[in-house]
Tab-separated table of C-alpha atoms in Angstrom:
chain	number	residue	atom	x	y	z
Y	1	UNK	CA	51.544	-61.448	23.913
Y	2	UNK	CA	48.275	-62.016	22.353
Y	3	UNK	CA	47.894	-61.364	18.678
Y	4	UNK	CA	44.773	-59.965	17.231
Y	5	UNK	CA	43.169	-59.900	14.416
Y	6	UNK	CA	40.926	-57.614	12.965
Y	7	UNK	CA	37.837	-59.762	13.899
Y	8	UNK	CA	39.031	-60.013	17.312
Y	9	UNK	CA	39.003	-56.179	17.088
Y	10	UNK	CA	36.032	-55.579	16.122
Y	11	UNK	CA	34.503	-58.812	18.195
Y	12	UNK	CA	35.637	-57.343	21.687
Y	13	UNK	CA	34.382	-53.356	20.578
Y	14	UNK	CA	31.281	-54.889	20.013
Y	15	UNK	CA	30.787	-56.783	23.511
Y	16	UNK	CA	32.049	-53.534	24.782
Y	17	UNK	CA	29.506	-51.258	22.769
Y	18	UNK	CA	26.914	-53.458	24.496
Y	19	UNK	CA	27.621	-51.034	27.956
Y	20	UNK	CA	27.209	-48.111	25.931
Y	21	UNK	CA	24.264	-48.934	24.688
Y	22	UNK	CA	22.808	-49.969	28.033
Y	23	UNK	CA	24.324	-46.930	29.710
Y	24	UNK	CA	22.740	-44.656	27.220
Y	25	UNK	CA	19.280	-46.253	27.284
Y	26	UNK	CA	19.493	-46.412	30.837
Y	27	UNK	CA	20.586	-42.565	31.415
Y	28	UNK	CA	18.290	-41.399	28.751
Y	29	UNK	CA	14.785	-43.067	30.457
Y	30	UNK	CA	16.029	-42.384	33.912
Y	31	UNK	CA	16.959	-38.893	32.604
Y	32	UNK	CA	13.946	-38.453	31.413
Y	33	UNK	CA	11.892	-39.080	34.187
Y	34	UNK	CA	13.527	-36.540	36.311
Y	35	UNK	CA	13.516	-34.281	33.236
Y	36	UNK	CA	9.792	-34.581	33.543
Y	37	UNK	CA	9.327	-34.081	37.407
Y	38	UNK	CA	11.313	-30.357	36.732
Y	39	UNK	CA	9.492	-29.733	33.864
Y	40	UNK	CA	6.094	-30.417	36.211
Y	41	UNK	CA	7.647	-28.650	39.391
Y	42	UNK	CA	8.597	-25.973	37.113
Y	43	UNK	CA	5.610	-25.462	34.973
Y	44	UNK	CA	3.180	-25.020	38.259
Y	45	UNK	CA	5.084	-21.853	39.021
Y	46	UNK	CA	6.364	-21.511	42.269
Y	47	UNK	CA	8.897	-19.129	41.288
Y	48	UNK	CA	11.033	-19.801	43.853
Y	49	UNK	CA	11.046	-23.337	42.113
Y	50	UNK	CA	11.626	-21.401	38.670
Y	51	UNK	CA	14.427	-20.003	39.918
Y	52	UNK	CA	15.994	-23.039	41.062
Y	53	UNK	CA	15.254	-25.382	38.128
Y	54	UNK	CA	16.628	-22.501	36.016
Y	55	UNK	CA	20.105	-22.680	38.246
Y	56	UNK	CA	20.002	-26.233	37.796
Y	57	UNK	CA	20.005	-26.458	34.196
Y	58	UNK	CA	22.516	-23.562	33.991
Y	59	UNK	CA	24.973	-25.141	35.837
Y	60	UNK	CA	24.617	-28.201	33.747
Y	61	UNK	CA	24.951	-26.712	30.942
Y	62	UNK	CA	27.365	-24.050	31.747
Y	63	UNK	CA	30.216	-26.899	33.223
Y	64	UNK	CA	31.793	-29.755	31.574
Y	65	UNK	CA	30.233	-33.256	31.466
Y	66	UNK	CA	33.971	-34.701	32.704
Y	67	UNK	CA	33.475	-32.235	35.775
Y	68	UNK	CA	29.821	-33.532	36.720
Y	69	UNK	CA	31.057	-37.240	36.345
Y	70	UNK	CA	34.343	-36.560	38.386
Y	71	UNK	CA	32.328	-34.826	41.124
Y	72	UNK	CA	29.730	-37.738	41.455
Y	73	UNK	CA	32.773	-39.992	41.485
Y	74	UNK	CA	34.843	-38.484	43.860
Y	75	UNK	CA	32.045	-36.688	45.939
Y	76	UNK	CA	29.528	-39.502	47.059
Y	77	UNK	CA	32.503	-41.647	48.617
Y	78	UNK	CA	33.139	-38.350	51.015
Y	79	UNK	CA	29.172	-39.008	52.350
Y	80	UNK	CA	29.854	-42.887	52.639
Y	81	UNK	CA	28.409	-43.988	49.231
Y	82	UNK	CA	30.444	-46.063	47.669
Y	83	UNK	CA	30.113	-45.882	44.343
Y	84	UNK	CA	31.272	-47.884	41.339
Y	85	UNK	CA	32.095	-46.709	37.787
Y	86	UNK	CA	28.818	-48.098	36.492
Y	87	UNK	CA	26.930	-46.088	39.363
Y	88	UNK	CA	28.286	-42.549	38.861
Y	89	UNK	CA	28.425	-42.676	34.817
Y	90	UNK	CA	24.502	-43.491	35.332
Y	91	UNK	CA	24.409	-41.024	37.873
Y	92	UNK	CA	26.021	-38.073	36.426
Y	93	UNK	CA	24.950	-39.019	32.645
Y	94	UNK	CA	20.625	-39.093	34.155
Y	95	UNK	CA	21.380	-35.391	35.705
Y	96	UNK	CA	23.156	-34.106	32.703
Y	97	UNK	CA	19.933	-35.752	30.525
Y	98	UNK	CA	17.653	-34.442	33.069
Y	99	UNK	CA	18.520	-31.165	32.194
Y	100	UNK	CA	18.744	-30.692	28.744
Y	101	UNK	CA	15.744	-32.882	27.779
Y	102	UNK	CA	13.323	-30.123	30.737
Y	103	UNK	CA	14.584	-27.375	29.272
Y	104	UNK	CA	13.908	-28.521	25.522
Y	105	UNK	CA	10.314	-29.507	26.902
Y	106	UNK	CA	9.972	-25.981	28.662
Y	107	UNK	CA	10.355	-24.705	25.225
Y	108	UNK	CA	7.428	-27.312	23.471
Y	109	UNK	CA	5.055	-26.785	26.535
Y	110	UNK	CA	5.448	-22.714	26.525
Y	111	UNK	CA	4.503	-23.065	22.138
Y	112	UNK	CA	1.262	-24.397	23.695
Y	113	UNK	CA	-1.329	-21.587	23.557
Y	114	UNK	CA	-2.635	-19.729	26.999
Y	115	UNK	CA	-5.885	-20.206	25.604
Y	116	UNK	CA	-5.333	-24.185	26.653
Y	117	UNK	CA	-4.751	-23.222	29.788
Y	118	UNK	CA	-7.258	-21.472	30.294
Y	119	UNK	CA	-9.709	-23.230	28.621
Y	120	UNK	CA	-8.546	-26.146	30.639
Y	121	UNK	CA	-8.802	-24.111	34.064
Y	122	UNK	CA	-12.569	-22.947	33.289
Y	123	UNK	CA	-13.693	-26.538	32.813
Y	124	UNK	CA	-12.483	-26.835	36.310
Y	125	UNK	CA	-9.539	-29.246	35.373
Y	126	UNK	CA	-7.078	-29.020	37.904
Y	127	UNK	CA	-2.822	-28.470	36.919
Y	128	UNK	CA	-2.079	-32.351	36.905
Y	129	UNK	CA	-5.373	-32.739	34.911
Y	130	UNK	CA	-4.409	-29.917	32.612
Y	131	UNK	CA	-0.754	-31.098	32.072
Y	132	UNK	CA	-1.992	-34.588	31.822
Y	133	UNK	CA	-4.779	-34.387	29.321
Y	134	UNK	CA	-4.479	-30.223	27.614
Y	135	UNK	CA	-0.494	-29.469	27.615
Y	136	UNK	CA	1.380	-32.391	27.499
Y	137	UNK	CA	-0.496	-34.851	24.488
Y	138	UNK	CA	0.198	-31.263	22.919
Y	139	UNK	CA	3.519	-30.687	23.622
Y	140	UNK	CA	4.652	-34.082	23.191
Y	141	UNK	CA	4.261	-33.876	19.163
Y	142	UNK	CA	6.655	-30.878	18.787
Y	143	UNK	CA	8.818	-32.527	21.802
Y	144	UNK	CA	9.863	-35.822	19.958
Y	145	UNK	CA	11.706	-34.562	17.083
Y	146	UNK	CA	14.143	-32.707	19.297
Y	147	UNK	CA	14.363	-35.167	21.683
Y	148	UNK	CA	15.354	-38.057	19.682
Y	149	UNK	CA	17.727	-35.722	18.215
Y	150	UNK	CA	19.798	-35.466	21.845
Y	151	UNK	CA	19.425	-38.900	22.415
Y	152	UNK	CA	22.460	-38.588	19.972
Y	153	UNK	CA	24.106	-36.367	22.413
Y	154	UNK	CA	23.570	-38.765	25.614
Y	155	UNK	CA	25.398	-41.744	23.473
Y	156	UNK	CA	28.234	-39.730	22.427
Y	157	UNK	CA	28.455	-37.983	26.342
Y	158	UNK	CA	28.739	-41.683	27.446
Y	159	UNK	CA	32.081	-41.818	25.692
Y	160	UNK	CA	33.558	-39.128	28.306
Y	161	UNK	CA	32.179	-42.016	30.863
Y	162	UNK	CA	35.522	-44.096	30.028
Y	163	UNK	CA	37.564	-41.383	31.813
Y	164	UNK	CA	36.132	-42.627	35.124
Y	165	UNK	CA	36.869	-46.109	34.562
Y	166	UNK	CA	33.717	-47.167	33.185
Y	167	UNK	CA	34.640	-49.851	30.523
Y	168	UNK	CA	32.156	-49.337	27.432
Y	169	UNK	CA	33.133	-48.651	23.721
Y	170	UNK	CA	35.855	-46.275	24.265
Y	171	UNK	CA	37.412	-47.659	27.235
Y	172	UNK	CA	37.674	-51.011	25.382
Y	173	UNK	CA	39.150	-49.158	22.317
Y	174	UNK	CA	41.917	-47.617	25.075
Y	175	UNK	CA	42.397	-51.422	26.001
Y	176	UNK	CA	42.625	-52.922	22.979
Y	177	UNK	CA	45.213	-50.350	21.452
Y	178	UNK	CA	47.501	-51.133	24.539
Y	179	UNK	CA	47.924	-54.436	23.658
Y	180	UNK	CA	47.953	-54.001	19.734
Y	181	UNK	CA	49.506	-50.938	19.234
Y	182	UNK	CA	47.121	-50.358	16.480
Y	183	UNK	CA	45.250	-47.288	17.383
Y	184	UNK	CA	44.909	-46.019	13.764
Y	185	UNK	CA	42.698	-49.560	13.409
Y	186	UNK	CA	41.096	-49.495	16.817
Y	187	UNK	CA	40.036	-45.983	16.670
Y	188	UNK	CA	38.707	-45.866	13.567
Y	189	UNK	CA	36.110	-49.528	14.289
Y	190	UNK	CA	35.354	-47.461	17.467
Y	191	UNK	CA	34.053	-43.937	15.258
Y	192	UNK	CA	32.287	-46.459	13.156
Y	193	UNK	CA	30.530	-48.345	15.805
Y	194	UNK	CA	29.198	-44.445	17.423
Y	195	UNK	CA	28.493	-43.469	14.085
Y	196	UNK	CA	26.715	-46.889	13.305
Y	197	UNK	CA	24.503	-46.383	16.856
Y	198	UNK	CA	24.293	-42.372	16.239
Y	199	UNK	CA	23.393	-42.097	12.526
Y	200	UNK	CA	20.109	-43.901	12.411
Y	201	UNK	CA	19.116	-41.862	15.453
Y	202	UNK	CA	20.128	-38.585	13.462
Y	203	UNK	CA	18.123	-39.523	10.837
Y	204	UNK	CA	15.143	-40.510	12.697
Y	205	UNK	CA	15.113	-37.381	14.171
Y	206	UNK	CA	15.066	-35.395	10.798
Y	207	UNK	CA	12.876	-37.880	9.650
Y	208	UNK	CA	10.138	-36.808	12.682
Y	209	UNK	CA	11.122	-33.348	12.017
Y	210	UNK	CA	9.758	-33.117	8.284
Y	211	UNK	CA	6.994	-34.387	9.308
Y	212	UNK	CA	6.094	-32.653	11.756
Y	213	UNK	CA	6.513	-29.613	9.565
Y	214	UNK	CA	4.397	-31.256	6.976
Y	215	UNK	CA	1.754	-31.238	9.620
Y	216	UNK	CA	2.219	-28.275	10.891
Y	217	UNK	CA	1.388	-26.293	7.453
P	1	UNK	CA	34.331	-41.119	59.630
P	2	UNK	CA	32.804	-37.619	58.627
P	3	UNK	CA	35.015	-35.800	55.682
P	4	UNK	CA	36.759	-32.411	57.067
P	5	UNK	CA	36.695	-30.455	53.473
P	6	UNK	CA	39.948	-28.671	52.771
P	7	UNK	CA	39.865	-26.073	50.112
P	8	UNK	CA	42.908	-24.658	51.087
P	9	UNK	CA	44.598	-27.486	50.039
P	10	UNK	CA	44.122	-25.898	46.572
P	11	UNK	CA	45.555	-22.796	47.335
P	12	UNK	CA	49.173	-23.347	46.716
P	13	UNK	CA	48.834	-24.850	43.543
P	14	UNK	CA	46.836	-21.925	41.969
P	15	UNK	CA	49.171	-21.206	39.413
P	16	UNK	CA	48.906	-24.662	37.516
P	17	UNK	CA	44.668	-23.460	37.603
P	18	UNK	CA	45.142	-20.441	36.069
P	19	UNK	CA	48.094	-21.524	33.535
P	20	UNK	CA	44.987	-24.132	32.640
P	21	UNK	CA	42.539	-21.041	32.301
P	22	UNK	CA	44.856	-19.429	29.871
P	23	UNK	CA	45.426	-22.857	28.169
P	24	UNK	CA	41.599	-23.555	27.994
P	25	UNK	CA	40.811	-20.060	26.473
P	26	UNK	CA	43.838	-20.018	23.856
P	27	UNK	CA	42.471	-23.856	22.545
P	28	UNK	CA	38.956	-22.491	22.327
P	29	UNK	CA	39.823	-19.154	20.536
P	30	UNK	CA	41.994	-20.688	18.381
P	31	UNK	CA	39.473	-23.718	17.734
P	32	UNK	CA	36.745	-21.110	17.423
P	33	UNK	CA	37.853	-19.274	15.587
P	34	UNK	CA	39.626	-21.416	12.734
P	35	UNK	CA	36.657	-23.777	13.133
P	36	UNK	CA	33.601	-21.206	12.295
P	37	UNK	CA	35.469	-19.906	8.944
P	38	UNK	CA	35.684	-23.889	8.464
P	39	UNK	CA	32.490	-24.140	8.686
P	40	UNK	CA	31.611	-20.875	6.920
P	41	UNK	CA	33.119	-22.586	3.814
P	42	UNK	CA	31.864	-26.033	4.658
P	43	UNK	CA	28.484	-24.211	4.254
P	44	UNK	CA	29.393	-22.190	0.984
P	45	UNK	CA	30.466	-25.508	-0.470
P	46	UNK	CA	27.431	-27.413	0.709
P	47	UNK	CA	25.053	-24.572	-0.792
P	48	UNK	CA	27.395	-24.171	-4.130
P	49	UNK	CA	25.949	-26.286	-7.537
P	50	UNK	CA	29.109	-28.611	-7.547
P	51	UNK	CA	27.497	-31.697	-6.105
P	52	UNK	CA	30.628	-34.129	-5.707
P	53	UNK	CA	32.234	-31.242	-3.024
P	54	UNK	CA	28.511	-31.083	-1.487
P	55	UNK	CA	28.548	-34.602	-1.045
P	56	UNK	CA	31.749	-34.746	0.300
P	57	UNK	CA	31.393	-31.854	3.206
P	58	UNK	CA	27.982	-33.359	3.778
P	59	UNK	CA	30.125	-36.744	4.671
P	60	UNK	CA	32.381	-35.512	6.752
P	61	UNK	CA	29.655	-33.219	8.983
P	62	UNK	CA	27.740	-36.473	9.210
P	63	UNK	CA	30.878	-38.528	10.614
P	64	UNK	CA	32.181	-35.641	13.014
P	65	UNK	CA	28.313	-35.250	14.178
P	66	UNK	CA	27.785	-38.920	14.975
P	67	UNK	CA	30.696	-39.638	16.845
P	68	UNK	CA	32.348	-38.523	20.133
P	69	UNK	CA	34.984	-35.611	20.644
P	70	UNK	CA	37.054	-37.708	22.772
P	71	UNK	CA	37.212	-40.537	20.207
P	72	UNK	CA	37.725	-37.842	16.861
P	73	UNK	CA	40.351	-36.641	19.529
P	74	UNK	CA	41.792	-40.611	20.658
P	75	UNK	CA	41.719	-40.985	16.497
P	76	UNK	CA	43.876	-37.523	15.657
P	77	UNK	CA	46.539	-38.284	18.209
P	78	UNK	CA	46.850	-41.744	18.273
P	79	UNK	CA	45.878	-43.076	14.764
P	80	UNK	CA	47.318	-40.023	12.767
P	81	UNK	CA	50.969	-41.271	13.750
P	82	UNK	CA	49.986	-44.062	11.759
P	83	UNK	CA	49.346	-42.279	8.484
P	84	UNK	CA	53.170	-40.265	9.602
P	85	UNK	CA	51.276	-37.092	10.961
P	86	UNK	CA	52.663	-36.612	14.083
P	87	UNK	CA	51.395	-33.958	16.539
P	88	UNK	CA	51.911	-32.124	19.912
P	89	UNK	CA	49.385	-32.572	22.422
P	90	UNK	CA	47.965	-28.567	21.621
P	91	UNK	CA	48.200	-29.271	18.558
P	92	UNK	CA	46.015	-32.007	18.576
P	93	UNK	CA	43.609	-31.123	21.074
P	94	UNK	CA	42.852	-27.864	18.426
P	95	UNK	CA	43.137	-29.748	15.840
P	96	UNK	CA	40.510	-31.679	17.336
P	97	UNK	CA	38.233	-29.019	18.347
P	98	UNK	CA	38.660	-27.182	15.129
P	99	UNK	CA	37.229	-30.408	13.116
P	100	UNK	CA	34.384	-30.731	15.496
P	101	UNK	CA	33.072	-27.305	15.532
P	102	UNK	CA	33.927	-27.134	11.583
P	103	UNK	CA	31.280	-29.511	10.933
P	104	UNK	CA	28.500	-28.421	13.328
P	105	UNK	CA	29.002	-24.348	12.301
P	106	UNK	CA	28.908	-25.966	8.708
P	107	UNK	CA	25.102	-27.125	9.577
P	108	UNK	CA	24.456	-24.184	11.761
P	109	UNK	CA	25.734	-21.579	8.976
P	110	UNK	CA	23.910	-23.477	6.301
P	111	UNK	CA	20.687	-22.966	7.779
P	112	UNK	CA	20.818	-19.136	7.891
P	113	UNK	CA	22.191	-19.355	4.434
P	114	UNK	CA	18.612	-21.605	3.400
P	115	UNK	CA	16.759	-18.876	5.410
P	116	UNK	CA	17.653	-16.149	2.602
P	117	UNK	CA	15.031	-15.088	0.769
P	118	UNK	CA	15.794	-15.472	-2.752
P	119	UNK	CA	14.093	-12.345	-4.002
P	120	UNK	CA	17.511	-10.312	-2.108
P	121	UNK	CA	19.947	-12.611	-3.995
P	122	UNK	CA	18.015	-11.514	-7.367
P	123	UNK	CA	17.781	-7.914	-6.420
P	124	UNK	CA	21.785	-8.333	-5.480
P	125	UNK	CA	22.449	-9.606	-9.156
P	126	UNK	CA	19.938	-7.277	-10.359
P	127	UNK	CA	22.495	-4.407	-8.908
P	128	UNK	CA	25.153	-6.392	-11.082
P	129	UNK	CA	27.170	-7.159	-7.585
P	130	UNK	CA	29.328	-10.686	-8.625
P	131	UNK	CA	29.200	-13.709	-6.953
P	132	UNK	CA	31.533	-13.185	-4.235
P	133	UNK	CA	30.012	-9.636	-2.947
P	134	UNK	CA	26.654	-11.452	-3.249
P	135	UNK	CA	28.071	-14.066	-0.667
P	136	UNK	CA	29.607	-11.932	1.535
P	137	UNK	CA	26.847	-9.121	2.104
P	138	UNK	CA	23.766	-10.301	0.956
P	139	UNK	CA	24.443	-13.955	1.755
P	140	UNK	CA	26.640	-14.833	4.542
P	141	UNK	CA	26.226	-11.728	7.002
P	142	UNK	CA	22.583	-11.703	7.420
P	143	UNK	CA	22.693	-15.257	7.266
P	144	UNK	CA	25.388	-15.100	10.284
P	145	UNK	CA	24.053	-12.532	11.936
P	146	UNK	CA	20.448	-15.305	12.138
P	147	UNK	CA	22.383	-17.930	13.310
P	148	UNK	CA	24.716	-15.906	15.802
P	149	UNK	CA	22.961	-17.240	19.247
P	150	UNK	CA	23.294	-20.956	17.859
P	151	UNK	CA	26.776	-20.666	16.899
P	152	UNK	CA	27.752	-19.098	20.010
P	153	UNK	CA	25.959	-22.156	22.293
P	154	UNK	CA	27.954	-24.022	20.186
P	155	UNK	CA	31.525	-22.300	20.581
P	156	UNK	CA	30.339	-22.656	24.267
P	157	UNK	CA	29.614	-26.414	24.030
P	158	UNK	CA	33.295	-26.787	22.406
P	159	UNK	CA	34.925	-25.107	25.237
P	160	UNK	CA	33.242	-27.199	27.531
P	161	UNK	CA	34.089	-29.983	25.559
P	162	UNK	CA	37.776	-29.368	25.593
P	163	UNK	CA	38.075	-30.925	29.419
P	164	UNK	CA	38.614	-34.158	27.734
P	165	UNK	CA	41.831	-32.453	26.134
P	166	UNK	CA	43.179	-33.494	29.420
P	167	UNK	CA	43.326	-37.024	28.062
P	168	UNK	CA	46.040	-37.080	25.478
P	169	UNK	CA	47.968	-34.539	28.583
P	170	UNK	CA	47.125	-31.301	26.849
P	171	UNK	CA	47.862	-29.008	29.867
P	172	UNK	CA	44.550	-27.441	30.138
P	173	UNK	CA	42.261	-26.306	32.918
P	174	UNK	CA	40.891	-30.191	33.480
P	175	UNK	CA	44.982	-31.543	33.298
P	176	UNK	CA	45.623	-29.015	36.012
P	177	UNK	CA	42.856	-30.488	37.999
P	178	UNK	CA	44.129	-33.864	37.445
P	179	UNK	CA	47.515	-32.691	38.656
P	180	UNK	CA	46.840	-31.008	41.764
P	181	UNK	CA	44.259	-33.541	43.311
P	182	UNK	CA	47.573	-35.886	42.310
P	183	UNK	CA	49.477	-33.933	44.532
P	184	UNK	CA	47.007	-33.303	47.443
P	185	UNK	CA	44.569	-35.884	47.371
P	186	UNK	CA	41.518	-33.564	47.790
P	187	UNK	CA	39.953	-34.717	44.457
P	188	UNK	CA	36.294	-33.575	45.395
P	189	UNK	CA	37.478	-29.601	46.432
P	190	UNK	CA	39.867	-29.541	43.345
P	191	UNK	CA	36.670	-30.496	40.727
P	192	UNK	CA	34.614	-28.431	42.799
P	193	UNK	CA	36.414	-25.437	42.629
P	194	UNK	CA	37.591	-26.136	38.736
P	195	UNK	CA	33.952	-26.754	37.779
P	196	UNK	CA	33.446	-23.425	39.174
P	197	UNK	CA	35.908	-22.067	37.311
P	198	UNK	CA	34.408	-23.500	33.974
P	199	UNK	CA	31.134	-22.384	35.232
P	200	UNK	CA	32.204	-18.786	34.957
P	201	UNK	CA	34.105	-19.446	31.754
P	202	UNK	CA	30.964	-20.284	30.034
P	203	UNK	CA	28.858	-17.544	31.339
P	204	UNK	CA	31.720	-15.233	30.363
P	205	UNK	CA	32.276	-16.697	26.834
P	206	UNK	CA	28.555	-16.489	26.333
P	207	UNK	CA	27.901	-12.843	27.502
P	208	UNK	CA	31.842	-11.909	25.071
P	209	UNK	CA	30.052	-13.521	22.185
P	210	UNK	CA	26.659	-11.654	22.594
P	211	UNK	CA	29.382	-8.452	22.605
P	212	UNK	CA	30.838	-9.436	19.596
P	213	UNK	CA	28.067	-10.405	17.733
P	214	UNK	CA	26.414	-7.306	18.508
P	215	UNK	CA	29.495	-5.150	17.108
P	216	UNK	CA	29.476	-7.381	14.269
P	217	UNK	CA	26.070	-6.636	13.065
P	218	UNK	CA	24.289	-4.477	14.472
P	219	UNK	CA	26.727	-1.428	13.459
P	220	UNK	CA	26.505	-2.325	9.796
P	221	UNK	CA	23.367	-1.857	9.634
P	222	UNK	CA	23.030	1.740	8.618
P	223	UNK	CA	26.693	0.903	6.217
């Protein structure tokens, strides 16, 4: 047996917190961009569409993440995908982003005025000319503050990720206590290390969110 | 090779599901319940003049908020052995939730505490009520009553969050999973049908806490 000293701890968490970073960043654009696309498919009104974007986000936000990343896992293998760790914690984490982050834009686009709209409409702009250049440079100001805020929420959801297999920060803290039978030690470098990659986002966010009041009044 | 699905597979094992329903509910009411007067004080303290205490709950909402459930719940029933606190899986797992939603109803109670005018807390001392009736009627219920909707997403958001209770082999609805698609192999029906399960749970919980909030407050109105 190995022994291990605190650096060694804290050296192999941080190699490890290098997958949640990635798996965060990498959920939280990809999420994003599919966040948009709903936000677009659902803004244009179809209600039929309205409808199903609203299902979607329910049932995302009505079920456990654990349940959405064990049904990727186990459910893409029965159509022939084979699918690794890495693949279905992106997977499940960029549909769980995707629909939080549309329905905390539906909110910032619906604050913009109908006048915009229809302003917009009777200068003959078209709806991917009015999203583009009237709703969204609008919405985007009151979007960012709340949005940076659940990027908080994506890099603490990739945590549940190690339940699948995926080795990132907790996984690696799992590991490590195995072979050190320190987990009072282990776990407590692993909180730090979230709190060291959460807090500055946290306060980033309440940073945008003064002053966005401060322009607001 | 085409999958044949089998949800009938399931259907001899449904008594582990619903022994994980019960389990599910009893850690969230318990966890809800001890965790919003947590965080009913966390909030009195944060908005009382004693700054040291202020600090100190400000701390520990700031560590709880910026750092996974499963690793505050990894930390409680792994590392607390450690310090000599040893605990049963439940006991952990509400331990657990109770911490987490003690700090985040802390922040969420706070809030409709700052939304008091402070022209009612004047008129309240003005009708020479003391501190503590001032807290509880012309403080904390309205205040509560404000923040009701938030507090409920986020009993709901605990509840969810409790699947990963499963981890330390607190029997709950996700453990029962676990242990059934053990048994039978059909991993995909058994989180199917559970995430259905939980699906309903939530919608439930919701629609219970709308019911309770509304016989909470809105009958007190004409007290």
């Amino acid at each position: 047996m190995s022994e291990f000293t605190l650096w060694d701890i804290v050296y192999n968490l941080l190699l490890a917190a290098r997958w949640t970073v990635l798996l965060s960043l990498t959920a939280f654009v990809l999420g994003g961009l599919v966040g948009l696309l709903l936000l677009m498919v659902r803004t244009a009104g179809n209600p039929w569409v309205v409808r199903l974007v609203r299902a979607y986000v329910e049932l995302f936000q009505g079920t456990p993440l654990l349940m959405q990343l064990f049904i990727v896992f186990f459910g893409l293998p029965l159509i022939g995908l084979d699918v690794s760790p890495w693949v279905a914690a992106t997977l499940g984490l960029t549909l769980f982003t995707s629909a939080f982050l549309t329905e905390i834009w539906r909110g910032c686009v619906e604050s913009v005025g109908k006048g915009q709209w229809e302003a917009s409409a009777s200068l003959g702009m078209n709806f991917t000319q009015q999203m583009r250049y009237i709703v969204l440079p609008q919405a985007l100001r009151i979007a960012i503050p709340p949005t940076v805020g659940f990027s908080v929420q994506v890099v603490k959801g990739t945590a549940v990720a190690s339940i699948i297999g995926f080795v990132e920060l907790t996984k690696a803290g799992t590991m490590i206590t195995n072979a050190t039978y320190a987990p009072f030690t282990v776990y407590g470098c692993v909180a730090v290390m979230y709190f060291l990659i959460c807090y500055p986002l946290s306060l980033f966010a309440r940073h945008l969110e003064g002053k966005f009041r401060n322009v607001a009044r | 090779m085409a999958y044949k699905f089998d949800f009938g597979a399931i259907v001899p094992h449904w008594e582990l599901l619903v022994d994980g329903v019960i389990l599910t509910t009893e850690l969230t009411v318990i966890g809800a319940v001890i965790g919003v007067g947590l965080g009913i004080m966390g909030a009195w303290a944060r908005a009382s003049r004693a700054p040291v205490i202020s600090q100190i709950v400000g701390i520990y909402v700031e560590l709880i908020r910026n750092t996974p459930f499963l690793v505050q719940l990894f930390f409680i029933f792994f590392g607390l052995p450690a310090l000599g606190v040893k605990l049963s899986e439940f006991q952990a797992a509400v331990l657990a939730m109770i911490v987490n939603l003690g700090a985040y109803s802390t922040e969420i109670v706070r809030a409709g505490i700052l939304a008091i005018p402070q022209g009612q807390i004047e008129a309240a001392q003005s009708l020479a009520m003391n501190r503590v009736q001032i807290f509880r009627y012309v403080v904390l219920l309205p205040a509560l009553k404000k923040i009701w909707p938030a507090l409920s997403s986020q009993i709901v958001i605990v509840m969810l969050g409790s699947s990963v209770c499963s981890q330390i082999a607190a029997e709950e609805l996700t453990f029962g999973a676990n242990y059934i698609q053990a048994i039978n192999f059909r991993a995909f029906e058994v989180y199917f049908v559970v995430t259905g399960l939980y699906l309903v749970m939530s919608i439930l919980l919701r629609m219970g806490l709308k019911v309770l909030g509304n016989f909470l407050f809105e009958r007190r109105r004409h007290v």
